Structure formats: structure tokens, C-alpha cells
């Protein structure tokens, strides 16, 4: 019998139901906020976030500091309760040290809503690394991750059920490769899934070497999930990753507000709209990769949450799935992407 580790303990993998495999209920991404070079813009880019500011933020979300964190438990609880109304019962929460992980809050929310929450562990990209990372070898990183998976985080007793999202820059740094090495060792020891963050700029194929790195270390590709394959509209990266046997995660559904640029000045390529994501799903299915596709929202910034005017965690069930069905994606294919595939990625043998 296989199981999945949640913040409330182990549950049968068969009980997961519809899974959202990449979300952030409680998150703080301000480590990647860069103050403007022009001091005259500081007040603009640090102003409180409200619906009147939504239009400005939509044009360049990473320029504004306030929307980059969501720590309100009530906002997150509203998402989970709404999600249950649409038939989903499991969320994979990939906030990790450096981007706002809060194990106690996740446990509280799971207890209050009945939603399974699978918590991540590990380190994000180098700017958000814990200070100890620079001083230790991969084996120490492995030991930290294994303890969080098998025993719990600190003194909480709350266990992680997935490694990641492990951060990699477009060209991974030495520190990021060290973390990735430790994460790969922990994956092979525990059997949990390993989620790798994709960086899309400047090289759209830049994360492929990170995938190859963990596979060369011996990680089973069937336990590797590659995030954000849909952030750019071109399907080439997703196809090349899928050919390696890993799970490819189209996890930014609903991020229409990022479709222009990430920062003022347009230093990023055009990001995907949902229309691009529908096309990418169809391309992957047409190429025979239905058993490797995962779907999610990567909810992480205030404008994405229902309480702040966003589509929230219900977007896939409410809007995306009906559209995919209208485009000819079968019920069986949708079930594979939303139920069967995430279950196989997350499950561990007893």
C-alpha cells in the first residue's frame, strides 16, 4: 500500500483525489524584490496593495514589494474552502525556507478545512538560501531534508512530503547545484518526489542541465517534477523535459497578470496567457505525454488570491477544465493530469 505524507501525517495515496501539485498558500517572495534605481520611485513601488493598485501591479508584478507576500491565514483558508466546493481535496504547498514556509499554519489550515496539504522542503534560488548552505557539503543538506521528511521540521513534528521547489537560476550557480545534489541524495533515500524550479530568462532551455544533473546522479525520472514549463509560450522546453521521462508541470494557469513583463522596463520575454497553456497541453497530449502532465496555478502573490480579486485555486476546475474539454481533451486525460499523475509522483511505498 502506497502513502503520501501530509502535514497531518500519512494518508493513503488513493485518498488524494484531485491534486493541485504546485501552490503557495503562505508565501513571502520579497527576497527577490529589488529597490528601484530611481529613489523617486520608491514610494510607488512600496505602496500598500489594494484593488486600486491592481492595474499597475499587473503590468510589472515584481517591481512592487507589497504584493509579493501573502501571510494572511484567513485569505488562505478562504481559498481552501472554495477549493473544496469545486471537488479538490489535496494541495501541494511548495513554500520553503527563504520564501515563507510556515509548517504550523499549514497544519492549522488542514485541520480547519479537511484539505490534505503536502509540505515542501529544501532551498530556493541562491538569493534566498539559508545562511548555513554556503558552509556545508551536499551530504549535510541531504541529512537536513531527510530529517524533515522522516521526523519533522524543527520541534514541530510536522513532516514534509515532497522536496522542493528546489531553486535553480537560468545558469545554476555552484551553491544551487550543491543544494540540488543534496536534494537528489535525499530523494533517493526517502522516495518522495523532487520538484525543480525552472528559470525562463534569458535561455528558455536553461533548466535542462539541472534536470540532467539529478538524473545523472541516479534519481528516477518518475519522481522528478519540473515546474513552470508553461511560463513561456513556446512548447520546446516542455517537450524536451518530457522526453527525459520526468513530470512536466504546467503550473501557472491564471497568471494573466504576468503576461507582459515581470518588472518595469520589460526585461523579460513575453510570458504565457492561458490560451498558450491550452495549446501546450494539446501539444503534449498529441505527442503521447498524457501520463507526465500536471496542472496547477502557482498561487503565490496577493493579486492571484480570490480575496484580492484573483481567480484563486478554483480557476482550474471552474474555468480551465471546461475549456480543455471544449477543445477535445477527454475526461480520462483530464483525470490523468489532475488525479493519477500527481498521485504517482507523490506516493511512497510503505
Short mmCIF file of C-alpha atoms in Angstrom, two decimals:
data_model
loop_
_atom_site.label_atom_id
_atom_site.label_comp_id
_atom_site.label_asym_id
_atom_site.label_seq_id
_atom_site.Cartn_x
_atom_site.Cartn_y
_atom_site.Cartn_z
CA UNK A 1 0.00 0.00 0.00
CA UNK A 2 1.46 3.37 -1.02
CA UNK A 3 1.08 6.53 1.03
CA UNK A 4 1.67 10.27 0.87
CA UNK A 5 2.99 12.34 3.76
CA UNK A 6 0.85 15.36 4.63
CA UNK A 7 1.16 17.93 7.41
CA UNK A 8 -1.29 15.81 9.44
CA UNK A 9 0.57 12.55 8.81
CA UNK A 10 0.50 9.78 6.23
CA UNK A 11 -2.59 9.19 4.11
CA UNK A 12 -3.32 6.52 1.54
CA UNK A 13 -2.31 7.71 -1.93
CA UNK A 14 -5.72 6.53 -3.14
CA UNK A 15 -7.39 9.18 -0.95
CA UNK A 16 -5.77 12.23 -2.57
CA UNK A 17 -8.42 12.86 -5.23
CA UNK A 18 -7.88 15.93 -7.39
CA UNK A 19 -4.46 17.40 -6.60
CA UNK A 20 -3.07 20.88 -7.10
CA UNK A 21 0.65 20.00 -7.25
CA UNK A 22 2.22 23.47 -7.03
CA UNK A 23 0.77 26.22 -4.83
CA UNK A 24 1.83 28.67 -2.12
CA UNK A 25 -0.86 29.35 0.48
CA UNK A 26 1.50 31.23 2.77
CA UNK A 27 4.45 32.81 0.97
CA UNK A 28 6.97 35.62 1.07
CA UNK A 29 8.88 36.29 -2.14
CA UNK A 30 10.26 39.68 -1.10
CA UNK A 31 13.81 38.29 -1.14
CA UNK A 32 13.69 38.77 -4.91
CA UNK A 33 12.39 42.34 -4.75
CA UNK A 34 14.94 44.89 -5.95
CA UNK A 35 14.51 48.54 -4.90
CA UNK A 36 14.24 50.90 -7.87
CA UNK A 37 17.40 52.66 -9.03
CA UNK A 38 15.47 55.92 -9.08
CA UNK A 39 14.75 56.91 -5.43
CA UNK A 40 11.77 58.87 -6.68
CA UNK A 41 10.02 55.59 -7.48
CA UNK A 42 10.50 54.04 -4.03
CA UNK A 43 7.17 55.29 -2.67
CA UNK A 44 5.35 53.98 -5.75
CA UNK A 45 6.92 50.53 -5.57
CA UNK A 46 6.37 50.11 -1.81
CA UNK A 47 2.80 51.42 -1.61
CA UNK A 48 0.13 49.25 0.07
CA UNK A 49 -1.59 46.81 -2.23
CA UNK A 50 -5.30 47.22 -2.89
CA UNK A 51 -7.60 46.87 -5.87
CA UNK A 52 -6.81 50.44 -6.96
CA UNK A 53 -3.16 49.38 -7.36
CA UNK A 54 -4.02 46.16 -9.19
CA UNK A 55 -3.65 47.61 -12.68
CA UNK A 56 -0.16 48.97 -12.01
CA UNK A 57 0.93 45.72 -10.39
CA UNK A 58 -0.44 43.69 -13.28
CA UNK A 59 1.96 45.41 -15.67
CA UNK A 60 5.06 44.64 -13.60
CA UNK A 61 4.35 42.48 -10.53
CA UNK A 62 7.96 42.05 -9.39
CA UNK A 63 8.53 45.80 -9.24
CA UNK A 64 6.04 46.16 -6.37
CA UNK A 65 7.04 44.83 -2.96
CA UNK A 66 3.69 44.61 -1.16
CA UNK A 67 2.03 42.05 -3.48
CA UNK A 68 4.99 39.69 -3.17
CA UNK A 69 3.91 38.21 0.15
CA UNK A 70 0.73 36.56 1.39
CA UNK A 71 0.76 35.71 5.08
CA UNK A 72 -2.91 36.16 5.96
CA UNK A 73 -4.31 32.87 7.26
CA UNK A 74 -7.89 33.94 6.58
CA UNK A 75 -7.12 34.65 2.91
CA UNK A 76 -5.58 31.19 2.54
CA UNK A 77 -8.44 29.48 4.40
CA UNK A 78 -10.94 31.08 2.04
CA UNK A 79 -9.02 29.58 -0.89
CA UNK A 80 -9.09 26.09 0.61
CA UNK A 81 -12.78 26.20 1.49
CA UNK A 82 -13.65 27.43 -2.00
CA UNK A 83 -11.41 24.75 -3.50
CA UNK A 84 -13.35 22.02 -1.70
CA UNK A 85 -16.58 23.31 -3.22
CA UNK A 86 -15.06 22.52 -6.62
CA UNK A 87 -14.12 18.97 -5.66
CA UNK A 88 -10.40 19.22 -4.94
CA UNK A 89 -9.02 17.72 -1.75
CA UNK A 90 -5.20 17.96 -1.90
CA UNK A 91 -2.78 20.87 -2.25
CA UNK A 92 1.00 20.60 -2.55
CA UNK A 93 2.40 23.66 -0.76
CA UNK A 94 5.90 24.45 -2.02
CA UNK A 95 6.87 27.44 0.11
CA UNK A 96 10.21 26.50 1.63
CA UNK A 97 12.81 28.27 3.81
CA UNK A 98 13.63 31.62 2.25
CA UNK A 99 10.18 32.08 0.71
CA UNK A 100 7.94 31.93 3.75
CA UNK A 101 7.29 28.33 4.80
CA UNK A 102 5.10 28.08 7.91
CA UNK A 103 4.51 24.44 8.95
CA UNK A 104 2.26 25.30 11.90
CA UNK A 105 -0.01 27.48 9.75
CA UNK A 106 -0.26 24.71 7.15
CA UNK A 107 -1.21 22.17 9.80
CA UNK A 108 -3.82 24.53 11.25
CA UNK A 109 -5.36 25.13 7.82
CA UNK A 110 -5.50 21.42 7.03
CA UNK A 111 -7.21 20.72 10.37
CA UNK A 112 -9.74 23.52 9.83
CA UNK A 113 -10.66 22.63 6.23
CA UNK A 114 -10.07 18.91 5.81
CA UNK A 115 -7.88 19.58 2.76
CA UNK A 116 -4.75 17.43 2.51
CA UNK A 117 -1.66 19.66 2.45
CA UNK A 118 1.67 18.21 1.32
CA UNK A 119 4.51 20.45 2.52
CA UNK A 120 7.79 21.02 0.71
CA UNK A 121 11.35 21.23 2.00
CA UNK A 122 14.68 22.37 0.60
CA UNK A 123 16.11 25.64 -0.64
CA UNK A 124 15.04 28.08 -3.35
CA UNK A 125 17.41 30.01 -5.64
CA UNK A 126 20.68 31.25 -4.15
CA UNK A 127 19.49 34.72 -3.11
CA UNK A 128 17.03 33.01 -0.73
CA UNK A 129 19.35 30.30 0.63
CA UNK A 130 19.61 29.71 4.36
CA UNK A 131 22.98 31.00 5.65
CA UNK A 132 24.28 27.52 6.54
CA UNK A 133 24.16 26.33 2.93
CA UNK A 134 27.42 28.01 1.95
CA UNK A 135 29.34 26.17 4.68
CA UNK A 136 28.21 22.54 4.25
CA UNK A 137 28.56 19.73 1.68
CA UNK A 138 25.64 18.07 -0.14
CA UNK A 139 25.53 15.25 2.39
CA UNK A 140 24.61 17.65 5.21
CA UNK A 141 21.85 19.14 3.07
CA UNK A 142 20.63 15.59 2.45
CA UNK A 143 20.53 14.89 6.17
CA UNK A 144 18.53 18.06 6.89
CA UNK A 145 15.96 17.15 4.24
CA UNK A 146 15.69 13.53 5.33
CA UNK A 147 15.05 14.62 8.92
CA UNK A 148 12.28 17.00 7.82
CA UNK A 149 10.69 14.19 5.79
CA UNK A 150 11.03 11.38 8.31
CA UNK A 151 10.88 13.22 11.67
CA UNK A 152 9.59 16.75 11.13
CA UNK A 153 10.60 20.39 10.81
CA UNK A 154 12.42 21.57 13.92
CA UNK A 155 10.44 20.67 17.03
CA UNK A 156 7.03 20.78 15.31
CA UNK A 157 6.82 17.12 14.31
CA UNK A 158 5.25 18.33 11.04
CA UNK A 159 6.76 16.38 8.16
CA UNK A 160 7.48 17.35 4.58
CA UNK A 161 6.07 15.13 1.83
CA UNK A 162 8.00 16.47 -1.16
CA UNK A 163 11.41 18.02 -1.81
CA UNK A 164 11.17 21.40 -3.44
CA UNK A 165 10.62 23.54 -5.16
CA UNK A 166 14.41 23.44 -5.42
CA UNK A 167 15.55 26.71 -6.96
CA UNK A 168 17.83 26.91 -9.97
CA UNK A 169 18.86 30.04 -11.82
CA UNK A 170 18.88 30.07 -15.61
CA UNK A 171 22.53 29.05 -15.34
CA UNK A 172 22.63 27.22 -11.99
CA UNK A 173 25.18 28.58 -9.53
CA UNK A 174 27.62 26.35 -7.64
CA UNK A 175 25.55 26.78 -4.48
CA UNK A 176 22.35 25.82 -6.31
CA UNK A 177 23.99 22.72 -7.77
CA UNK A 178 25.15 21.76 -4.27
CA UNK A 179 21.58 22.06 -2.99
CA UNK A 180 20.32 20.10 -5.99
CA UNK A 181 22.89 17.39 -5.22
CA UNK A 182 21.76 17.18 -1.61
CA UNK A 183 18.13 17.13 -2.71
CA UNK A 184 18.83 14.29 -5.13
CA UNK A 185 20.51 12.27 -2.38
CA UNK A 186 17.54 12.87 -0.07
CA UNK A 187 15.10 11.86 -2.78
CA UNK A 188 16.86 8.58 -3.39
CA UNK A 189 16.91 7.84 0.34
CA UNK A 190 13.26 8.70 1.07
CA UNK A 191 11.40 8.09 -2.20
CA UNK A 192 9.47 11.37 -2.12
CA UNK A 193 9.12 13.48 -5.26
CA UNK A 194 11.69 16.13 -6.18
CA UNK A 195 10.32 19.38 -7.64
CA UNK A 196 12.73 21.59 -9.62
CA UNK A 197 12.01 25.29 -10.21
CA UNK A 198 12.51 26.38 -13.82
CA UNK A 199 14.07 29.74 -14.64
CA UNK A 200 12.93 31.09 -18.03
CA UNK A 201 15.27 34.02 -18.74
CA UNK A 202 17.38 34.54 -20.78
CA UNK A 203 17.66 30.97 -22.12
CA UNK A 204 14.27 29.21 -22.41
CA UNK A 205 16.09 25.84 -22.26
CA UNK A 206 18.36 26.87 -19.38
CA UNK A 207 16.95 24.46 -16.77
CA UNK A 208 17.51 21.30 -18.83
CA UNK A 209 21.06 20.82 -17.43
CA UNK A 210 19.63 20.86 -13.89
CA UNK A 211 17.24 18.05 -14.84
CA UNK A 212 20.08 16.07 -16.40
CA UNK A 213 22.19 16.68 -13.29
CA UNK A 214 19.80 14.91 -10.92
CA UNK A 215 19.09 12.13 -13.42
CA UNK A 216 22.83 11.53 -13.81
CA UNK A 217 23.06 11.23 -10.01
CA UNK A 218 20.58 8.36 -10.20
CA UNK A 219 17.21 9.93 -9.40
CA UNK A 220 14.30 8.08 -11.01
CA UNK A 221 12.78 10.44 -13.60
CA UNK A 222 9.34 9.23 -12.50
CA UNK A 223 9.99 11.04 -9.20
CA UNK A 224 11.11 14.34 -10.74
CA UNK A 225 8.65 17.19 -11.30
CA UNK A 226 9.77 20.17 -13.38
CA UNK A 227 7.87 23.35 -12.55
CA UNK A 228 6.85 26.30 -14.73
CA UNK A 229 7.20 24.56 -18.10
CA UNK A 230 4.37 26.84 -19.26
CA UNK A 231 5.76 30.24 -18.23
CA UNK A 232 6.90 30.93 -21.78
CA UNK A 233 4.54 30.16 -24.66
CA UNK A 234 6.93 28.01 -26.69
CA UNK A 235 6.41 24.25 -26.06
CA UNK A 236 10.00 23.18 -26.81
CA UNK A 237 11.20 23.12 -23.19
CA UNK A 238 8.19 21.09 -22.04
CA UNK A 239 8.70 18.56 -24.82
CA UNK A 240 12.44 18.17 -24.18
CA UNK A 241 11.81 17.73 -20.46
CA UNK A 242 9.04 15.19 -21.06
CA UNK A 243 11.33 13.20 -23.35
CA UNK A 244 13.58 12.69 -20.32
CA UNK A 245 10.74 10.87 -18.55
CA UNK A 246 10.03 13.47 -15.85
CA UNK A 247 6.70 15.05 -14.93
CA UNK A 248 6.14 18.39 -16.68
CA UNK A 249 4.11 20.82 -14.61
CA UNK A 250 2.01 23.48 -16.31
CA UNK A 251 1.53 25.34 -13.07
CA UNK A 252 0.93 28.99 -13.89
CA UNK A 253 -2.68 28.82 -15.07
CA UNK A 254 -4.38 32.13 -14.37
CA UNK A 255 -1.20 34.22 -14.33
CA UNK A 256 -2.54 36.56 -16.97
CA UNK A 257 -1.18 39.48 -14.95
CA UNK A 258 2.37 38.32 -15.72
CA UNK A 259 1.85 38.08 -19.46
CA UNK A 260 3.61 41.37 -20.29
CA UNK A 261 6.76 41.53 -18.16
CA UNK A 262 7.96 40.78 -14.67
CA UNK A 263 9.43 44.20 -13.97
CA UNK A 264 9.13 47.76 -15.15
CA UNK A 265 11.31 48.16 -18.21
CA UNK A 266 10.35 44.90 -19.87
CA UNK A 267 13.48 42.89 -19.08
CA UNK A 268 11.65 39.57 -19.52
CA UNK A 269 10.25 37.88 -22.63
CA UNK A 270 6.52 37.68 -23.12
CA UNK A 271 5.01 35.25 -20.66
CA UNK A 272 2.21 32.86 -21.43
CA UNK A 273 -1.51 33.51 -21.41
CA UNK A 274 -3.88 30.65 -20.60
CA UNK A 275 -4.56 30.36 -24.31
CA UNK A 276 -0.88 29.43 -24.76
CA UNK A 277 -1.20 26.90 -21.95
CA UNK A 278 -4.21 25.22 -23.57
CA UNK A 279 -2.14 24.84 -26.73
CA UNK A 280 0.80 23.42 -24.78
CA UNK A 281 -1.43 20.82 -23.12
CA UNK A 282 -2.70 19.77 -26.53
CA UNK A 283 0.84 19.52 -27.94
CA UNK A 284 1.97 17.35 -25.02
CA UNK A 285 -1.05 15.07 -25.29
CA UNK A 286 -0.67 14.78 -29.06
CA UNK A 287 2.95 13.69 -28.52
CA UNK A 288 1.91 10.94 -26.12
CA UNK A 289 2.90 12.50 -22.79
CA UNK A 290 -0.51 12.38 -21.08
CA UNK A 291 0.94 10.33 -18.19
CA UNK A 292 3.52 13.03 -17.39
CA UNK A 293 1.48 16.25 -17.36
CA UNK A 294 0.49 18.06 -14.14
CA UNK A 295 -1.71 21.17 -13.83
CA UNK A 296 -1.66 23.90 -11.16
CA UNK A 297 -1.69 27.69 -10.55
CA UNK A 298 1.47 28.55 -8.55
CA UNK A 299 -0.64 30.81 -6.37
CA UNK A 300 1.89 32.97 -4.52
CA UNK A 301 1.19 36.70 -4.91
CA UNK A 302 -1.68 38.73 -3.50
CA UNK A 303 -3.32 39.55 -6.88
CA UNK A 304 -3.85 35.83 -7.54
CA UNK A 305 -5.98 35.23 -4.43
CA UNK A 306 -9.77 35.49 -4.51
CA UNK A 307 -9.76 37.93 -1.57
CA UNK A 308 -7.67 40.32 -3.68
CA UNK A 309 -9.65 39.99 -6.90
CA UNK A 310 -7.85 36.99 -8.38
CA UNK A 311 -9.19 33.71 -9.75
CA UNK A 312 -7.68 31.70 -6.90
CA UNK A 313 -7.35 27.94 -6.54
CA UNK A 314 -10.73 27.34 -8.17
CA UNK A 315 -9.56 28.56 -11.59
CA UNK A 316 -8.59 25.15 -12.97
CA UNK A 317 -11.86 23.49 -12.01
CA UNK A 318 -14.06 26.47 -12.75
CA UNK A 319 -12.54 27.75 -16.00
CA UNK A 320 -9.63 25.71 -17.35
CA UNK A 321 -11.04 22.18 -17.29
CA UNK A 322 -14.27 23.17 -19.12
CA UNK A 323 -12.17 24.93 -21.75
CA UNK A 324 -9.89 21.91 -22.20
CA UNK A 325 -12.95 19.69 -22.57
CA UNK A 326 -14.35 22.04 -25.21
CA UNK A 327 -11.03 21.74 -27.07
CA UNK A 328 -11.38 17.96 -27.18
CA UNK A 329 -9.39 16.83 -24.13
CA UNK A 330 -11.15 13.74 -22.80
CA UNK A 331 -12.38 13.11 -19.26
CA UNK A 332 -9.81 10.31 -18.98
CA UNK A 333 -6.97 12.64 -19.99
CA UNK A 334 -8.13 15.29 -17.51
CA UNK A 335 -8.28 12.66 -14.75
CA UNK A 336 -4.75 11.54 -15.62
CA UNK A 337 -3.40 15.08 -15.32
CA UNK A 338 -5.30 16.01 -12.15
CA UNK A 339 -5.60 12.75 -10.20
CA UNK A 340 -3.47 9.86 -11.43
CA UNK A 341 -0.24 11.64 -12.37
CA UNK A 342 0.14 13.70 -9.17
CA UNK A 343 -0.69 10.61 -7.12
CA UNK A 344 2.07 8.62 -8.82
CA UNK A 345 4.53 11.47 -8.36
CA UNK A 346 3.77 11.89 -4.65
CA UNK A 347 3.24 8.31 -3.45
CA UNK A 348 5.79 6.40 -1.41
CA UNK A 349 5.87 2.65 -0.85
CA UNK A 350 5.49 1.60 2.77
#
